[in-house]
Amino acid sequence: NMSAALEEYCGSIFWNASYLQRPDPDLPICVEQTVLVWLPLAFLWLCAPWHFANLCKKAAKAPLSKLYICKQVVSGLLFLTAIAELALTLAEDYGPSSDSTAQKHPAVLYTNPVLFAVSWIVVMLCQESVRRRPRAVDSGSLFVFWLLQVLCAIFQFQTLLRDALNKEEIADLPRFCLFYISYGLQLIAWVLSAIADVSPEVKRISQMNPEARATFLSRITFNWFNSMVIKGYKRPLVQEDMWDLNEKDSSQAICQGFEDIMAIELKKARSSLQKKRNKPKTKDGHQNGLAKGVSQDVLVMEETGKKKEKKKKKKEKKDSESEYPNSWLVPTIAKTFKGVLLESAFFKLIQDLLSFASPQLLKLMISFTQDKSSQAWTGYLYAVLLLVVAFLQSVILQQYFQRCFILGMKVRTALMAAVYKKALVVSNDSRKESTAGEIVNLMSADAQRFNDVTNFIHLLWSCPLQIALAIAFLWIELGPSVLAGLLVMVLMVPINGWLATKSRGFQMENMKFKDKRMKIVNDILNGIKVLKYYAWESSFEAQVQEIREQELKVMRKFAYLSSVSTFIFSCAPAIVSLATFAVFVSVSPNNILDAEKAFTSISLFNILRFPLAMLPQLISIMVQVLELIHAVIFIPKHITATMTEGTYAWERDTEPVLKNVSLDIKPGRLVAVVGAVGSGKTSLISALLGELHSLKGRINIKGSVAFVPQQAWIQNATLKDNVLFGSDVNEERYRSVVEGCALGPDLDLLPGRDQTEIGEKGINLSGGQKQRVSLARAVYSSADVYLLDDPLSAVDSHVGKHLFERVIGPKGLLKDKTRILVTHGISFLPYVDEIVVLVNGVVSEVGSYDGLRASKGAFSEFLETYGKDESSNSDFEQIDMLPEGLEPQADGSPEDIVSSTLKRENSLRHSQRSVRSKKDSDDKKGQRLIEKEAMETGRVKFSVYLQYLRSMGWCLVTWSFLFYFIQNVAIIGQNLWLSDWTDDSVKYFNTTYPNHIRDTRIGVFGALGVAQGFLVFLGTILLADGSISASRSLHTSLLSNILKVPMVFFDTTPSGRIVNRFAKDIFTVDEMIPMSFRSWILCLLGVLGTLFVICLATPIFTAVVVPMAVIYYFVQRFYVATSRQLRRLDSVSRSPIYSHFGETVSGLSVIRAYGHQQRFLKQNEDTIDQNLKSVYPWIVSNRWLAMRLESLGNLVVFFSALFAVISRDSLNSGLVGLSISYALNVTQTLNWLVRMTSELETNIVAVERVREYAEIKNEAPWITTNRPPDDWPTDGNINFENYKVRYRPELELILHGITCDIQSTEKIGIVGRTGAGKSSLTNCLFRIIEASEGQILVDGIDISTLGLHDLRSRLTIIPQDPVLFSGTLRMNLDPFEKSSDEEIWTVLELAHLKDYVRGLPTGLQHVVSEGGENLSVGQRQLLCLARALLRKSRILILDEATAAVDLETDDLIQNTIRTEFSHCTVLTIAHRLNTILDSSRVMVLDSGKIVEFDSPSVLLNNKQGHFYAMAKDAGIRGGETTL
């Protein structure tokens, strides 16, 4: 048999149990020379093939380092010792001095040296292969091999020593010496294998990323991360402290792999779809894509997109399902990341198996304490084994989590990049069905959802595995009675599942309310100025509060539901163990519950808890994600490339906007496109860009294209970057472009000149400036074809003239290019080569100016309407000779000047900082946000916690804490009772177990179990009530305060930041804080309970508790400081991803027209990388912490076992079982406690941020005791008396003492250059800014004494930008529902909208989309007019809209105002002089003073006056005002 063969091989006895039955155990020498030699060598030989594979590759070798040479020398010496040993054996057996009759040495003395000699050569080869591995610093497998080798040889080490000491002589001196020499060398080799061998290249990399030089030991303990943690503890981390990413983690590497595999998968999915349909595909989507000139890579880009199915598309879904391949996303992810997936699966498997070793060791430990005869060393062995198993488990679990989180991060990155790539090429019809917000959502929320799922993916197989194993072990312990406990658990799964689906329903409902509420809040912030002008705040506040109440109602339901599930979850272990033990004891009188059985079972039940709780959650998460994966691929965009017979629509199934348009434009011509509003001018440009859906016909554009959209699109970058737009700098050309586009004077106004950072959406530029930057971008790109969509409308007339002359016109910078110009400016038409007239989407005539004028067609009508006498030829001569003196100025802002000045100042403050150097200006986005939120570094003040508790209500908090505390006492009581119960097995040994005792035991055990469930239930319900009242009060105070804050605040704060308070911070207060607060209390009590029980069992343990608590505290402080800051950096660096994305979506047509997709993709990758730089360390910081805490927990286990062994004579087995099974649980609880503490700290910040905005200083009260008469103002007289005003106390005056009287029903025009204070006048009337001196009287009442609502509700303004709110048309006109439907129809008729609204299917209930997107700009302007008509007040302020209104709408508005407001006092702020020539008086402002105030005719005849000069610019001259 086996052992006999081994005995012959060794020449000594192989196994004898008596070796172990003594206080100083030992192993037989044969075991030490066979099994213990083979083990490490087997490991080495298994790993060798991997190393040899590297030797075959021709890789760049690292230079020879001293360390490498040492390693090889040590291995060489070991080789020599092996050879020496072999030589010795040979010499002794066959040498000259050998005795031929003596017994030969056993085989082992030949084979072992040979084995070792070969192995050392293998080791040398392995070390060489490590040197050839690129960027390797050490080898984990070699380290483990040396460790095993040293550990296994220890046995032989001590046996030889013992023998020598016992016999007091050394039997075999040469072998004795050789063994110790080689053992010493092995120790050295082991130490050397743990040191990093850093090549110069790695050294260079590791300066920016220490992970590169981390050794195997440092990697498994995450020690390389220490430097970051220490840095984070000393001072808050900033983006500059982040380390570079590993190459394989950068977004480019991830996306590359993902996209390659995706292309293949999509092809497969398509072809299988083809087969399924079994009919050739005729959709012109994919097949003729190439024929239509779509380049290959665009096609790939096309198909990367994924879109969620909208719920409302359920009907279409059935049809579309068959059209799109949908099963490609999961395989793509799986194949891209298969390496990581397999690795993590392997780790998870080992970890699951190890987790069952602890209960078995616990069982042995208990039997050891019961059996007083067993040797003491077995106890110590068990204690050490518990430690080793726990340590291994920790290491493997952390590696598994690390892999999972990295995988999640990579999946999220790949999806975000793919969605972005998709968005760049999405066609217009697909863009219509998903707003930018939805796409950003897809990027943030849903990619995040995927991230979470990848962390759970392995639980799908590991949960069932754990359950199966636990049941098997329990069966061994308790036999069939396990089924009782199992039944209870299985019954809980559907209950939990039902609760989960129910609560998911509530959550979905809540999301709906949240979206609805956020939509209104968004509207409020976008239209805050209008709300203030019209005094409508309270209506909107009520709307938000109403939704909020519904939301809280659902939240309360949700909270109660979750407290039920908490109740079940906390009762579960008690009820399960009760059922099991009760059945076990009752089945037969022989079944006695002893400590071994009871505590092993309990620790097994503890293992079971997790997978059973996870199963329902897992299922629901998977369902959610499968919904997401139902990804629909958009139809590719048609980039069709003279336009012949083109018919185009915005979407596939809608009315065409252009019908049968044919154009043929010769190179180098300037073609103007004119037509009324809605005649399809912009659509024509879009069609040329390939943005429209072609129903028939085709377009052919030769050469590159530059495009200037109607609404300028400005990036958040420096002004110079906006002009260069990714091209190389050519200073000469750049200067001429800036000069030509009249940007010179503007640059002087900006603090950093062209290095000034422009805010989001160009916030610190006026409309005209934006338009000119947009034009400059086009001119600089020097393309062949220029498509100019009305670039001259937003600028003042003299600037427009300058632009036409220097840039667009026959003598401009673009004179040799092909230009298509959409325009409303009639004065330019004589200078163009050709005019195209559009009427309702059809080209009605084409020709030169004079030709068309003569033909008396549509064009001459157009001229009649708008031209009036403006177009008398004498004006045109002036165009060419702009008087030198009148250099074009930086022109007027169409935004209200207050806000634009404030916004400008605000962003300029940032930009001054960024001018210093180019490097700076790259990071300023991050810096700015962090600086802004600087209050958030460092620890959260304790007062914030108190504030939150106060808003919950002290009474509720105290009671719920009490309940939780008593519950914890009940748990400990229950376990003590159990350990007492198990002692019965000793007391009633070999006697029958009395029934009444058994019943008491079961009864009390059960009662305590159910009691704790109820206590938790009560505590949770009270906490839920408290947290809901906290949510309510925090949100209410935030909302009502934000609406009362002065306008200045909104101008200096990006709306995103305010929205964030309402969305993210309120969400945190609603959902995260109550959760983390509750978990924190439970964890804290759990840890304290555990320590208490261990100290109760082994009082000596208290000595260890103190130092461990200190270590714990420090680890926790270090971690929290770093982790919190990393979390912040993550969210700060995440917002640029979304804002860049939003920017891209809004500027799609521009980016595509210039063909800059690649550059934007690259930029997106860089932004994502910046974010990953803080995500990655955050993932590692969690592992770093877990590793350290688990080691602490493992030590708790070790010490509790150790002390149990030391004091085993005084302990009963029940208490030992209790204290160790508690200790086994503490590791997780400790981990959770730190997590919860840091989460609570991170989340409580939200309360701080909400409070911050709830405490901003308010504007004047809305209503004061001084109420005006109901019909005030009856006449509408306005008197300014020495009125002075400044925006903020520290700034200059903007109105320097204005005094004037405006009589009832006068019509006053207000003109002046930019910054003269025109808009400030209106703002003063509405008290948007308060007077610093002087007063304004309206009908004799000083307006500063009234409440703001009383004042503002009696005045009416038609603001510059027409702001609409999402809601019905009716709500937009009359939010308080004061007017009847008849009145509303009347005003709609007056505003020329009646027919339009009549034609809508829902009439007045027509829903206006966000920002009024579904109405044309002209219609929005008319709606604002209707709004004003409905208010019927005596004073009307008209802030004239410059930008988007064409002459036709303008005429409508002017006429309505003349007739309908004849009995009112009207103040018009004019940008176009001809609109105010019929006013009774004109006020000319210049730098805050009135310089002229008289009737227009008088002013026009004063040749020295300001007004005359302005009129001359606009081509209006004295004699012509015969109105």
XYZ file of N, CA, C and O in Angstrom, residues 466-522:
228
model
N -23.631 29.459 -2.140
C -23.508 29.640 -0.693
C -24.677 28.987 0.029
O -24.505 28.319 1.053
N -25.873 29.167 -0.531
C -27.054 28.592 0.120
C -26.912 27.064 0.173
O -27.111 26.442 1.222
N -26.517 26.488 -0.966
C -26.398 25.022 -1.012
C -25.378 24.513 0.011
O -25.638 23.570 0.767
N -24.208 25.159 0.058
C -23.174 24.723 0.990
C -23.637 24.849 2.436
O -23.437 23.943 3.254
N -24.261 25.997 2.747
C -24.691 26.224 4.130
C -25.681 25.140 4.546
O -25.605 24.595 5.650
N -26.600 24.805 3.639
C -27.599 23.788 3.983
C -26.920 22.436 4.208
O -27.232 21.724 5.171
N -25.940 22.137 3.353
C -25.244 20.859 3.509
C -24.587 20.762 4.884
O -24.744 19.777 5.606
N -23.870 21.815 5.271
C -23.191 21.778 6.569
C -24.186 21.738 7.730
O -23.964 21.058 8.732
N -25.295 22.473 7.578
C -26.301 22.472 8.637
C -26.906 21.072 8.787
O -27.194 20.618 9.891
N -27.105 20.417 7.649
C -27.681 19.070 7.677
C -26.769 18.148 8.485
O -27.216 17.357 9.298
N -25.450 18.302 8.269
C -24.493 17.479 9.024
C -24.652 17.741 10.521
O -24.594 16.825 11.341
N -24.879 19.023 10.880
C -25.000 19.364 12.299
C -26.307 18.853 12.898
O -26.321 18.213 13.934
N -27.421 19.214 12.257
C -28.724 19.070 12.910
C -29.634 18.067 12.219
O -30.760 17.854 12.655
N -29.187 17.511 11.101
C -30.047 16.555 10.411
C -31.249 17.249 9.783
O -31.249 18.459 9.556
N -32.312 16.493 9.530
C -33.478 16.983 8.792
C -34.139 18.208 9.427
O -34.828 18.947 8.737
N -33.932 18.448 10.736
C -34.667 19.574 11.335
C -34.223 20.916 10.742
O -34.859 21.944 10.974
N -33.137 20.910 9.992
C -32.727 22.119 9.268
C -33.847 22.601 8.360
O -34.050 23.788 8.145
N -34.585 21.623 7.812
C -35.607 21.986 6.838
C -36.604 22.971 7.423
O -37.129 23.815 6.709
N -36.858 22.869 8.729
C -37.801 23.805 9.352
C -37.293 25.237 9.197
O -38.019 26.132 8.755
N -36.016 25.436 9.571
C -35.451 26.783 9.456
C -35.422 27.246 8.016
O -35.716 28.395 7.696
N -35.090 26.293 7.140
C -34.984 26.634 5.729
C -36.340 27.081 5.184
O -36.451 28.031 4.423
N -37.377 26.355 5.628
C -38.724 26.676 5.175
C -39.052 28.124 5.517
O -39.564 28.880 4.684
N -38.729 28.503 6.768
C -38.992 29.887 7.183
C -38.267 30.850 6.250
O -38.833 31.839 5.787
N -36.991 30.537 5.948
C -36.220 31.432 5.076
C -36.837 31.524 3.690
O -36.947 32.594 3.115
N -37.215 30.361 3.159
C -37.768 30.352 1.810
C -39.072 31.137 1.772
O -39.357 31.855 0.811
N -39.874 31.026 2.862
C -41.115 31.791 2.913
C -40.830 33.287 2.890
O -41.622 34.073 2.381
N -39.682 33.654 3.451
C -39.390 35.087 3.502
C -39.002 35.643 2.145
O -39.154 36.828 1.902
N -38.469 34.797 1.275
C -38.023 35.313 -0.025
C -39.175 35.949 -0.814
O -39.074 37.090 -1.230
N -40.320 35.226 -0.997
C -41.405 35.888 -1.738
C -41.917 37.140 -1.026
O -42.244 38.130 -1.678
N -41.968 37.086 0.320
C -42.440 38.284 1.034
C -41.518 39.445 0.725
O -41.960 40.541 0.360
N -40.206 39.177 0.823
C -39.234 40.218 0.489
C -39.375 40.664 -0.946
O -39.291 41.845 -1.256
N -39.585 39.697 -1.831
C -39.729 40.008 -3.247
C -40.923 40.912 -3.473
O -40.843 41.913 -4.183
N -42.035 40.555 -2.787
C -43.253 41.355 -2.933
C -43.006 42.772 -2.424
O -43.358 43.756 -3.078
N -42.353 42.851 -1.263
C -42.047 44.171 -0.720
C -41.164 44.962 -1.690
O -41.355 46.160 -1.880
N -40.213 44.254 -2.302
C -39.293 44.944 -3.202
C -40.038 45.509 -4.408
O -39.859 46.664 -4.766
N -40.908 44.684 -5.019
C -41.614 45.194 -6.202
C -42.539 46.331 -5.813
O -42.637 47.338 -6.503
N -43.194 46.171 -4.650
C -44.102 47.214 -4.184
C -43.320 48.522 -4.004
O -43.732 49.580 -4.489
N -42.175 48.414 -3.329
C -41.437 49.648 -3.059
C -40.836 50.200 -4.350
O -40.706 51.403 -4.508
N -40.523 49.284 -5.296
C -40.043 49.797 -6.580
C -41.142 50.618 -7.239
O -40.888 51.670 -7.809
N -42.390 50.129 -7.114
C -43.514 50.884 -7.668
C -43.561 52.278 -7.061
O -43.690 53.275 -7.767
N -43.435 52.340 -5.730
C -43.444 53.638 -5.055
C -42.297 54.508 -5.564
O -42.462 55.701 -5.774
N -41.144 53.869 -5.767
C -40.004 54.661 -6.209
C -40.247 55.232 -7.600
O -39.946 56.394 -7.851
N -40.821 54.416 -8.468
C -41.108 54.907 -9.820
C -42.062 56.096 -9.738
O -41.877 57.114 -10.393
N -43.079 55.941 -8.887
C -44.057 57.009 -8.722
C -43.347 58.270 -8.237
O -43.587 59.369 -8.719
N -42.435 58.041 -7.295
C -41.705 59.163 -6.730
C -40.831 59.842 -7.771
O -40.728 61.065 -7.789
N -40.215 59.040 -8.630
C -39.373 59.627 -9.674
C -40.228 60.543 -10.554
O -39.800 61.605 -10.958
N -41.457 60.090 -10.828
C -42.337 60.915 -11.656
C -42.554 62.274 -10.999
O -42.412 63.316 -11.614
N -42.917 62.216 -9.703
C -43.136 63.484 -8.994
C -41.863 64.323 -8.979
O -41.899 65.528 -9.136
N -40.751 63.644 -8.776
C -39.482 64.370 -8.691
C -39.230 65.082 -10.009
O -38.878 66.266 -10.016
N -39.416 64.344 -11.115
C -39.176 64.963 -12.422
C -40.087 66.154 -12.627
O -39.693 67.195 -13.129
N -41.351 65.965 -12.233
C -42.331 67.022 -12.423
C -41.907 68.257 -11.622
O -41.907 69.382 -12.127
N -41.519 67.993 -10.371
C -41.117 69.105 -9.497
C -39.872 69.793 -10.053
O -39.803 71.011 -10.118
N -38.915 68.987 -10.503
C -37.675 69.578 -11.005
C -37.938 70.387 -12.269
O -37.282 71.378 -12.521
N -38.922 69.929 -13.058
C -39.211 70.645 -14.291
C -39.703 72.048 -13.949
O -39.271 73.032 -14.536
N -40.600 72.114 -12.965
C -41.102 73.439 -12.572
C -39.991 74.286 -11.970
O -39.847 75.462 -12.288
N -39.174 73.664 -11.110
C -38.092 74.436 -10.493
C -37.168 74.979 -11.572
O -36.760 76.147 -11.539
N -36.867 74.124 -12.544
C -36.033 74.555 -13.659
C -36.628 75.751 -14.365
O -35.944 76.721 -14.677
